PDB file of C-alpha atoms in Angstrom:
ATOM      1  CA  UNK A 484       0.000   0.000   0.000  1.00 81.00           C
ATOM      2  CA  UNK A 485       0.740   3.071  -0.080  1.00 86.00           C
ATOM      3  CA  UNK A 486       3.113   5.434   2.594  1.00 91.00           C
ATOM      4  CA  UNK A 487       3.788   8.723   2.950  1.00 96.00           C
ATOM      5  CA  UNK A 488       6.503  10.289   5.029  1.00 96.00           C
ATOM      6  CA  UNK A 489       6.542  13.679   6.338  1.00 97.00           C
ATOM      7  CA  UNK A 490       9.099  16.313   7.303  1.00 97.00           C
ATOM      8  CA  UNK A 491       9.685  18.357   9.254  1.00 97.00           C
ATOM      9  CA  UNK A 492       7.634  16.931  12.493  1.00 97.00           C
ATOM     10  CA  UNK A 493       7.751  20.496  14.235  1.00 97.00           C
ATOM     11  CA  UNK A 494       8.834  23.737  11.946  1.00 98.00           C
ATOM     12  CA  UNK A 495       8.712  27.028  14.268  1.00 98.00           C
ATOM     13  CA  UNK A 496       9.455  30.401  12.055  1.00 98.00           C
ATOM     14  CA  UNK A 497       9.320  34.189  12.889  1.00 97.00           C
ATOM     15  CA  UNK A 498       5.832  36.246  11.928  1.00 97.00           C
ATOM     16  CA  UNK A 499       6.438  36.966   8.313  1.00 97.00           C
ATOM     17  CA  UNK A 500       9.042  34.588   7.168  1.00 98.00           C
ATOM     18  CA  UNK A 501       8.181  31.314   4.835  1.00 98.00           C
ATOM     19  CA  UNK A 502       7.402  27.571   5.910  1.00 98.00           C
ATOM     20  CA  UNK A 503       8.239  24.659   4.040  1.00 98.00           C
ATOM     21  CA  UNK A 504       7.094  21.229   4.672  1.00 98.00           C
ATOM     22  CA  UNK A 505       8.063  17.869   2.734  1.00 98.00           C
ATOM     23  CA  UNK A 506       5.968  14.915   1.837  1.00 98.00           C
ATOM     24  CA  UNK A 507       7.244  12.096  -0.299  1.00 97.00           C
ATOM     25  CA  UNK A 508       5.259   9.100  -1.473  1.00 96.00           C
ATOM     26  CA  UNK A 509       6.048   5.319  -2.223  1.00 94.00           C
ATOM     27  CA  UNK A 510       2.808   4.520  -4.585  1.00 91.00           C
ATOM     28  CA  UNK A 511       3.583   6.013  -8.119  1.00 91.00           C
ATOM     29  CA  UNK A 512       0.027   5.083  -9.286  1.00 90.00           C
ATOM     30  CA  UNK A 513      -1.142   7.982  -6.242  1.00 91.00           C
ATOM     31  CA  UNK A 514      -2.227  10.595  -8.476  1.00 89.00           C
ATOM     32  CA  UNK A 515      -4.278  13.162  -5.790  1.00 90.00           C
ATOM     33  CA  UNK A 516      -2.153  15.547  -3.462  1.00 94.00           C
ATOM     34  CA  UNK A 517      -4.376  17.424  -0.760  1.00 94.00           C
ATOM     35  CA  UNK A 518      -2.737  19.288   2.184  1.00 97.00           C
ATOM     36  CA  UNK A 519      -4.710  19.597   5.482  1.00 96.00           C
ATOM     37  CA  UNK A 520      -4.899  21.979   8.610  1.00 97.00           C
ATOM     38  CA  UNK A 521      -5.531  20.317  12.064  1.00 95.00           C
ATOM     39  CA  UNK A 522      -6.396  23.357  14.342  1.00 94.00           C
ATOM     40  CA  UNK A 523      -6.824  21.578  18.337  1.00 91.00           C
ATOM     41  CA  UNK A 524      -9.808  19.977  19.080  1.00 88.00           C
ATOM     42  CA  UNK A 525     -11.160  20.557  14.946  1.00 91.00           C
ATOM     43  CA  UNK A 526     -11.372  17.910  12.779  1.00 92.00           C
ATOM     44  CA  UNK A 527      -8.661  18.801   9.307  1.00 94.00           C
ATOM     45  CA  UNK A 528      -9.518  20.936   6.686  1.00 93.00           C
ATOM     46  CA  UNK A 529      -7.961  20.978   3.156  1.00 93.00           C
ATOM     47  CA  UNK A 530      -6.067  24.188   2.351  1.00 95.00           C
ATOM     48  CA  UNK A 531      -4.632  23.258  -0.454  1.00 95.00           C
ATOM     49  CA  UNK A 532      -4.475  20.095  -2.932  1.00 93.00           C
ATOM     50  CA  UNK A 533      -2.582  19.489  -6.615  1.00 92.00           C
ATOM     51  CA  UNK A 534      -3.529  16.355  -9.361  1.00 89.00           C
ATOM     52  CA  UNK A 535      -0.707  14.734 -10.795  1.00 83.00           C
ATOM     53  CA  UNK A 536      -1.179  16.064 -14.281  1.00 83.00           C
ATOM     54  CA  UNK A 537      -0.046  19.705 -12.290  1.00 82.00           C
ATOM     55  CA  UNK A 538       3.657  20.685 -10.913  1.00 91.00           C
ATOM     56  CA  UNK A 539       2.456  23.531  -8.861  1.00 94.00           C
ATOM     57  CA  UNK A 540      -0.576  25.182  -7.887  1.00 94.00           C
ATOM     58  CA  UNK A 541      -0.590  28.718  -5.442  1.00 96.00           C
ATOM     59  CA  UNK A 542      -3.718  30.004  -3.892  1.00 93.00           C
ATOM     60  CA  UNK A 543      -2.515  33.421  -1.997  1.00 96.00           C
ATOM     61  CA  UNK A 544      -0.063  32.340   0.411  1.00 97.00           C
ATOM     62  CA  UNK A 545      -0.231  29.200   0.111  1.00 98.00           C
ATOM     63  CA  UNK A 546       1.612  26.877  -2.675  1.00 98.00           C
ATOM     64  CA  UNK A 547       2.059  23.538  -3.151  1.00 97.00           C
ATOM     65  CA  UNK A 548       4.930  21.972  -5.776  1.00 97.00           C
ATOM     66  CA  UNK A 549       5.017  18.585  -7.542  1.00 96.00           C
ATOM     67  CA  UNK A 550       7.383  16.055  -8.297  1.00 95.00           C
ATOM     68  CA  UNK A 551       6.205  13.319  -9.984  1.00 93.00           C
ATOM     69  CA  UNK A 552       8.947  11.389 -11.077  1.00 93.00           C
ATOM     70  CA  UNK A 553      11.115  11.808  -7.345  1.00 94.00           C
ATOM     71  CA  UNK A 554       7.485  11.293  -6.051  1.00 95.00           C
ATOM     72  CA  UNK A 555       7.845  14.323  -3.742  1.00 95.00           C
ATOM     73  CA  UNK A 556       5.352  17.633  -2.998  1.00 97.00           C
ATOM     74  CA  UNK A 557       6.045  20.200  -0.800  1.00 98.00           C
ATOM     75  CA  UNK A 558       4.276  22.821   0.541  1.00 98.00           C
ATOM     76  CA  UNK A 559       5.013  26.435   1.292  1.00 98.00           C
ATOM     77  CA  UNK A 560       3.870  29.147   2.925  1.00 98.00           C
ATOM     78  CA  UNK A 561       4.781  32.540   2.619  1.00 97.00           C
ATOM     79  CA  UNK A 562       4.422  35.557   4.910  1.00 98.00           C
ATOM     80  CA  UNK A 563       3.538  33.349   7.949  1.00 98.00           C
ATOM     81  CA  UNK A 564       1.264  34.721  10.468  1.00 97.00           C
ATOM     82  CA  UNK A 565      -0.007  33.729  13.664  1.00 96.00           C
ATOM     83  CA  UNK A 566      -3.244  32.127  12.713  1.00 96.00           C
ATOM     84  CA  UNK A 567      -1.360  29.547  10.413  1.00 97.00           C
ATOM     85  CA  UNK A 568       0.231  27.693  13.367  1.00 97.00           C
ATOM     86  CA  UNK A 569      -1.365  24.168  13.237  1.00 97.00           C
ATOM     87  CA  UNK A 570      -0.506  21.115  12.388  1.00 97.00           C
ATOM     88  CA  UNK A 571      -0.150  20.181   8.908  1.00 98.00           C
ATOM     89  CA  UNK A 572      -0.702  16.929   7.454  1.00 97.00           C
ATOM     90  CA  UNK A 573       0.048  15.810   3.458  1.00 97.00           C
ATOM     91  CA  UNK A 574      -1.475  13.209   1.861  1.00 96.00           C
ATOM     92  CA  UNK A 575      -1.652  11.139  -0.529  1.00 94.00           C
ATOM     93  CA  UNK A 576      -4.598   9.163  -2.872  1.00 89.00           C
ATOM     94  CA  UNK A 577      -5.453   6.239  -5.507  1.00 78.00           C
ATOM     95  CA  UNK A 578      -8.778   5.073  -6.024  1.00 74.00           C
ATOM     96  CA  UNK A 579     -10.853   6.800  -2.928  1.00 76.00           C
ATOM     97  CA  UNK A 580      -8.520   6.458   0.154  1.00 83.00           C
ATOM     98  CA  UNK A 581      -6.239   8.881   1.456  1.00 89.00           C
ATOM     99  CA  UNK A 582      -2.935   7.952   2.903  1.00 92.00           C
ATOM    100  CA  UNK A 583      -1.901  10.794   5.233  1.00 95.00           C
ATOM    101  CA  UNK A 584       1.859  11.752   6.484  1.00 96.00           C
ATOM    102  CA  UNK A 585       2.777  11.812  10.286  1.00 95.00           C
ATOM    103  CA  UNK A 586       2.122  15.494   9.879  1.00 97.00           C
ATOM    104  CA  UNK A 587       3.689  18.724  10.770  1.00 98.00           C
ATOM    105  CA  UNK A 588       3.387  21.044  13.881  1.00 97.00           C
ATOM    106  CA  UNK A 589       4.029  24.520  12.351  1.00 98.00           C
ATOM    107  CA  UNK A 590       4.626  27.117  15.809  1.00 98.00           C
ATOM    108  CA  UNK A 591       4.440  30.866  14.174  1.00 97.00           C
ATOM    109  CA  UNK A 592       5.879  33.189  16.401  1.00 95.00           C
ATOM    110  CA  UNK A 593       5.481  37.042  16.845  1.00 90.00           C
TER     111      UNK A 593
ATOM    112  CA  UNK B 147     -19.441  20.568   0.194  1.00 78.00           C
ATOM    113  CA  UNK B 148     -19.912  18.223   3.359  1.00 86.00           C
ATOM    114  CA  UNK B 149     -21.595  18.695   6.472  1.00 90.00           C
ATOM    115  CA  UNK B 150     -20.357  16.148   9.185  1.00 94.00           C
ATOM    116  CA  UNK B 151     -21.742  15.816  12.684  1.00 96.00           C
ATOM    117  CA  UNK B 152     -20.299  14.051  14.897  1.00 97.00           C
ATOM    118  CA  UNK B 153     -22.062  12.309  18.302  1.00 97.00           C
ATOM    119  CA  UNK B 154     -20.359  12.185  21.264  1.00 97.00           C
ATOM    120  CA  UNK B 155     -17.733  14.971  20.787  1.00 96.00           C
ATOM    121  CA  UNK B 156     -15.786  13.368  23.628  1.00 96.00           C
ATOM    122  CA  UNK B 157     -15.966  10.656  26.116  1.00 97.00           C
ATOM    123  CA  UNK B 158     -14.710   8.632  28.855  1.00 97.00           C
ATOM    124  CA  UNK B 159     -15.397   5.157  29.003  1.00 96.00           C
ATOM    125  CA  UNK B 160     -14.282   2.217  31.417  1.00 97.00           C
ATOM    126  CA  UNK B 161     -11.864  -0.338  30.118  1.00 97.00           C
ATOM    127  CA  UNK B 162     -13.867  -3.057  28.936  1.00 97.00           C
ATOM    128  CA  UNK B 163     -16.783  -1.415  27.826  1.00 97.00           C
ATOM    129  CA  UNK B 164     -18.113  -0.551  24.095  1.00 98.00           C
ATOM    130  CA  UNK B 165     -18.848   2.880  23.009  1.00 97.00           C
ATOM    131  CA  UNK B 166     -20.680   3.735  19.238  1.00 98.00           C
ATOM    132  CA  UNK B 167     -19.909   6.824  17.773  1.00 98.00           C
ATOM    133  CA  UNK B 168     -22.564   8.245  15.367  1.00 98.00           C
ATOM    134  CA  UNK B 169     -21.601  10.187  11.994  1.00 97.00           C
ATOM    135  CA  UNK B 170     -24.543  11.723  10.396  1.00 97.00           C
ATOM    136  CA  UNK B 171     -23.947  13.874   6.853  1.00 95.00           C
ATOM    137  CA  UNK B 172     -25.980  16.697   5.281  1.00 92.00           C
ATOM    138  CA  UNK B 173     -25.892  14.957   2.231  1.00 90.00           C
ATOM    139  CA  UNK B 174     -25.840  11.244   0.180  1.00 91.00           C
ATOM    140  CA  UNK B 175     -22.965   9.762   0.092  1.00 90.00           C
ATOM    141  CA  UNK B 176     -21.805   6.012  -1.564  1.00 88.00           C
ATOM    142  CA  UNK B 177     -19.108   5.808   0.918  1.00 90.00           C
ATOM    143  CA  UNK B 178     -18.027   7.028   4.800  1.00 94.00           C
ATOM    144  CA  UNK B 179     -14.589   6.696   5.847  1.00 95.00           C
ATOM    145  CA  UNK B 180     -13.729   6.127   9.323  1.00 97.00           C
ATOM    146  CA  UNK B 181     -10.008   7.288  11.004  1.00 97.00           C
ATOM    147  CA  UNK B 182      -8.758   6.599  14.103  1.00 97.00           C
ATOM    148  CA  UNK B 183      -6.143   9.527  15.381  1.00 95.00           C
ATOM    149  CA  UNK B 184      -3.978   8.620  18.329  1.00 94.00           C
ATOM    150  CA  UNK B 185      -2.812  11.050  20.406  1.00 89.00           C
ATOM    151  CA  UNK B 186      -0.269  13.207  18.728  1.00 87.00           C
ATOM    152  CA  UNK B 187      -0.255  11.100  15.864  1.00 90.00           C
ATOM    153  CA  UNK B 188      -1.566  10.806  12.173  1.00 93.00           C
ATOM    154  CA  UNK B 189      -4.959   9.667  11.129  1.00 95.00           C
ATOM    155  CA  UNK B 190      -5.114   5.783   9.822  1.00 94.00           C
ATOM    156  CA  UNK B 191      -7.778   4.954   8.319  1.00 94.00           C
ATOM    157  CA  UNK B 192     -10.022   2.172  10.036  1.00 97.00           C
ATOM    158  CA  UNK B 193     -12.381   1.068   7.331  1.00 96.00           C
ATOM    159  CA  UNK B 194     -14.519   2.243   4.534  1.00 94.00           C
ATOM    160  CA  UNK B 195     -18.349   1.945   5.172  1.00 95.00           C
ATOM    161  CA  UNK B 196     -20.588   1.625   2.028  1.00 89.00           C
ATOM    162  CA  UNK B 197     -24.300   0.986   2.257  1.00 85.00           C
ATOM    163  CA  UNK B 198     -25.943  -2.172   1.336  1.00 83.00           C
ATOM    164  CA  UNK B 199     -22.747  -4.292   1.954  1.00 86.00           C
ATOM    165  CA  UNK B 200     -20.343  -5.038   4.756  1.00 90.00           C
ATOM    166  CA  UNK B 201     -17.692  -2.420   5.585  1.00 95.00           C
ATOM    167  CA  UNK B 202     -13.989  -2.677   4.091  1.00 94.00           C
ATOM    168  CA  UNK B 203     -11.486  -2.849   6.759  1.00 96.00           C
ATOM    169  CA  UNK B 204      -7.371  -1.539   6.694  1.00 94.00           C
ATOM    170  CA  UNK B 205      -5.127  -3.706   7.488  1.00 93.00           C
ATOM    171  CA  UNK B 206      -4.548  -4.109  11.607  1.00 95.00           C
ATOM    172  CA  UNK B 207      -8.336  -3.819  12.144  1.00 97.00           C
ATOM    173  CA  UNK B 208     -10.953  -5.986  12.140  1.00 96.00           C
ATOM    174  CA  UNK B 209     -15.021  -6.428  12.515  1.00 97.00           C
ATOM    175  CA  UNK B 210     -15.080  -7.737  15.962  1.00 97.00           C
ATOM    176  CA  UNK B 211     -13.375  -5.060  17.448  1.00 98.00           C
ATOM    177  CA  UNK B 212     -14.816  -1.674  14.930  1.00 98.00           C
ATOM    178  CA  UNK B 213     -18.092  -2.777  14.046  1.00 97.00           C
ATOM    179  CA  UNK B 214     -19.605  -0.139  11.561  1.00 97.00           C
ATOM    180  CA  UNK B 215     -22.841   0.318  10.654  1.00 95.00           C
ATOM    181  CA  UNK B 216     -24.222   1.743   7.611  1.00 95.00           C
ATOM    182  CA  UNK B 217     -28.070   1.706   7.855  1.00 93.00           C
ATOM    183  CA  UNK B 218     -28.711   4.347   4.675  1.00 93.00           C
ATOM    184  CA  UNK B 219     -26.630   6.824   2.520  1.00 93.00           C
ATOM    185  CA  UNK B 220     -26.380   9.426   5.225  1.00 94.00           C
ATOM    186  CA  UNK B 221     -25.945   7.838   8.075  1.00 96.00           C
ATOM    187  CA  UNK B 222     -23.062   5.167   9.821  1.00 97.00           C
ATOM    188  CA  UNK B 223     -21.770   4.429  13.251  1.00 97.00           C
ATOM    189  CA  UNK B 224     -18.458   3.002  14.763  1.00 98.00           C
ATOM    190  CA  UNK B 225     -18.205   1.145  17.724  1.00 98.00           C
ATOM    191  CA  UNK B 226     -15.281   0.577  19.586  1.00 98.00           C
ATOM    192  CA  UNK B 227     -15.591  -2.582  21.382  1.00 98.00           C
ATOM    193  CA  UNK B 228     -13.883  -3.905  24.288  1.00 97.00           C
ATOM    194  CA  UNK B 229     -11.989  -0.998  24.972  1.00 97.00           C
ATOM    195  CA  UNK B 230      -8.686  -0.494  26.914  1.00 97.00           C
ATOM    196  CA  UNK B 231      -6.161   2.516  27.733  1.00 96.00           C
ATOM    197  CA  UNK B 232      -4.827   1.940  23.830  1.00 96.00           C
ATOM    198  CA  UNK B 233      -7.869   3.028  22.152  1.00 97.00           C
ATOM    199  CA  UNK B 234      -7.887   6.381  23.375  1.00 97.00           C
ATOM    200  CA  UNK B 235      -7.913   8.193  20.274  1.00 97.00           C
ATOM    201  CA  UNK B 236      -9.463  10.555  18.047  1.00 96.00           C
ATOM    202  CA  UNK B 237     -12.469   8.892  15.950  1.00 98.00           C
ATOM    203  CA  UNK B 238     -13.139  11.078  12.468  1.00 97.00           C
ATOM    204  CA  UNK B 239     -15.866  10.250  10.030  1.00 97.00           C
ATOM    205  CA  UNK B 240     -15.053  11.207   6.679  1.00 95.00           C
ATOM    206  CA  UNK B 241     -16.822  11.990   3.388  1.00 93.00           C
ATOM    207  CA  UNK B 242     -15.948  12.669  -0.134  1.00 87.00           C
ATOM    208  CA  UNK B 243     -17.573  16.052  -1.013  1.00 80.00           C
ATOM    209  CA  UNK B 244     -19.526  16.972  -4.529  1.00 67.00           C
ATOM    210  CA  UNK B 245     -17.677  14.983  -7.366  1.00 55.00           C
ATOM    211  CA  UNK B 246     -16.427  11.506  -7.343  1.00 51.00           C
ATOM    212  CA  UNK B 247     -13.928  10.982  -5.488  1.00 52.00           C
ATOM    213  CA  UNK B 248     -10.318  12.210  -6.145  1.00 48.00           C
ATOM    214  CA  UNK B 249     -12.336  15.121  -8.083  1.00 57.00           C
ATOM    215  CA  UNK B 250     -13.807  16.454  -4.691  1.00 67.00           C
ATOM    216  CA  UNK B 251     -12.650  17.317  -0.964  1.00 83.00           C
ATOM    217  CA  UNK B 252     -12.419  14.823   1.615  1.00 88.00           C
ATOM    218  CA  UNK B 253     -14.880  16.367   4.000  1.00 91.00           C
ATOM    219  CA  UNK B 254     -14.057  15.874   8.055  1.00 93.00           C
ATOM    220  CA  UNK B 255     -16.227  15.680  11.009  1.00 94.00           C
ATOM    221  CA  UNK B 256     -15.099  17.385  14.221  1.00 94.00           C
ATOM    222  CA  UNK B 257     -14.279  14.003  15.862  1.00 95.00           C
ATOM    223  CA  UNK B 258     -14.948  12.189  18.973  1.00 97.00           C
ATOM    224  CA  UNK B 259     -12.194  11.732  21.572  1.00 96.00           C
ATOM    225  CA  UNK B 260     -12.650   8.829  23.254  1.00 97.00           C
ATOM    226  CA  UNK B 261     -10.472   8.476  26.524  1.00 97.00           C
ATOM    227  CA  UNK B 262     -10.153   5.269  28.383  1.00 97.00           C
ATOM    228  CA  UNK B 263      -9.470   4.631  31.602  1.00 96.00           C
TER     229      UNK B 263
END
């Protein structure tokens, strides 16, 4: 099946500076990217997500890169602010089920 | 989109005891998706309930011990049965939203934490 590692586990930047976070996958056939925000006690929410026929998509601050053939995404955030600290989690899909990464905990600080 | 609600939002239960967890969606839906989230972990998914048939289970889980129940198209329950300190987690009910899936969002309830003494 598919698996999906994650890096960093905890990221902590300045107010203002960018985030990155790493995901890489093991299933080539996965073909579905979505990126989710965990705030505590809420259940995820998608931010962001990119198809495999795409090497980047940006929505505002957030973007999200590609790499089909090193079966790697990334996402990044840019101009951090307080509200974005969460914890991130990438996944990954074939068929209908999502295979999620160990996930982030991004710490903005003022 | 999805609406999910999700009954209880948290509990504690006594080791040995069952507990069913209730996911109930604004709209139809072929299939519900059930993930278990241990604390400070990621979310693994338990099994995929569809209605009419028996529910698919992942690997490491089985009936006996997550019974699901999928009475109609909106509508499916987890149980956790037997429960000890391990299964404290939290329990998410999951939709795909408008599309077929891997065209749409996958749509999260607010999840039920289950603690267990």
């Amino acid at each position: 099946g598919e698996n999906v590692e994650q890096h960093p586990s905890t990221l902590s930047v300045q107010e203002g500076d960018s985030a990155v976070i790493k995901c890489t996958y093991s299933d080539s056939a996965s073909n579905y990217f979505p990126w989710y925000k965990q705030e505590l006690g809420k259940g995820p929410q998608l931010i962001i997500d990119i198809r495999s026929n795409v090497g980047e998509k940006k929505d505002q601050r957030i973007a999200v890169t590609l790499n089909k053939t090193a079966k790697h995404f990334s996402l990044h955030i840019t101009e951090t602010q307080p509200e974005d600290s969460a914890v991130y989690f990438c996944a990954a899909s074939f068929a209908s089920k999502l295979t999620f990464g160990t996930g982030t905990r991004l710490q903005v600080t003022l | 989109s999805a609406v999910i609600s999700q009954k209880p939002s948290r509990d504690i239960c006594q080791r040995g005891t069952s507990l069913t967890i209730q996911c109930q969606v604004d709209s139809q839906v072929t299939m519900m998706f059930w993930y278990r989230q241990q604390p400070g972990q990621s979310l693994t998914l338990i099994a995929t309930a569809n209605q009419g048939s028996e529910a698919t289970y992942e690997s490491g889980f089985v009936i006996d011990k997550f019974p699901i129940s999928r009475p109609n198209l909106t509508f499916s329950t987890l149980t956790v049965s037997n429960m000890s300190p391990e299964d404290s987690s939290i329990y998410l009910c999951s939709v795909w939203g408008t599309g077929a899936p891997n065209t749409g969002e996958l749509f999260f309830g607010e999840g039920s934490r289950l603690t267990v003494l």
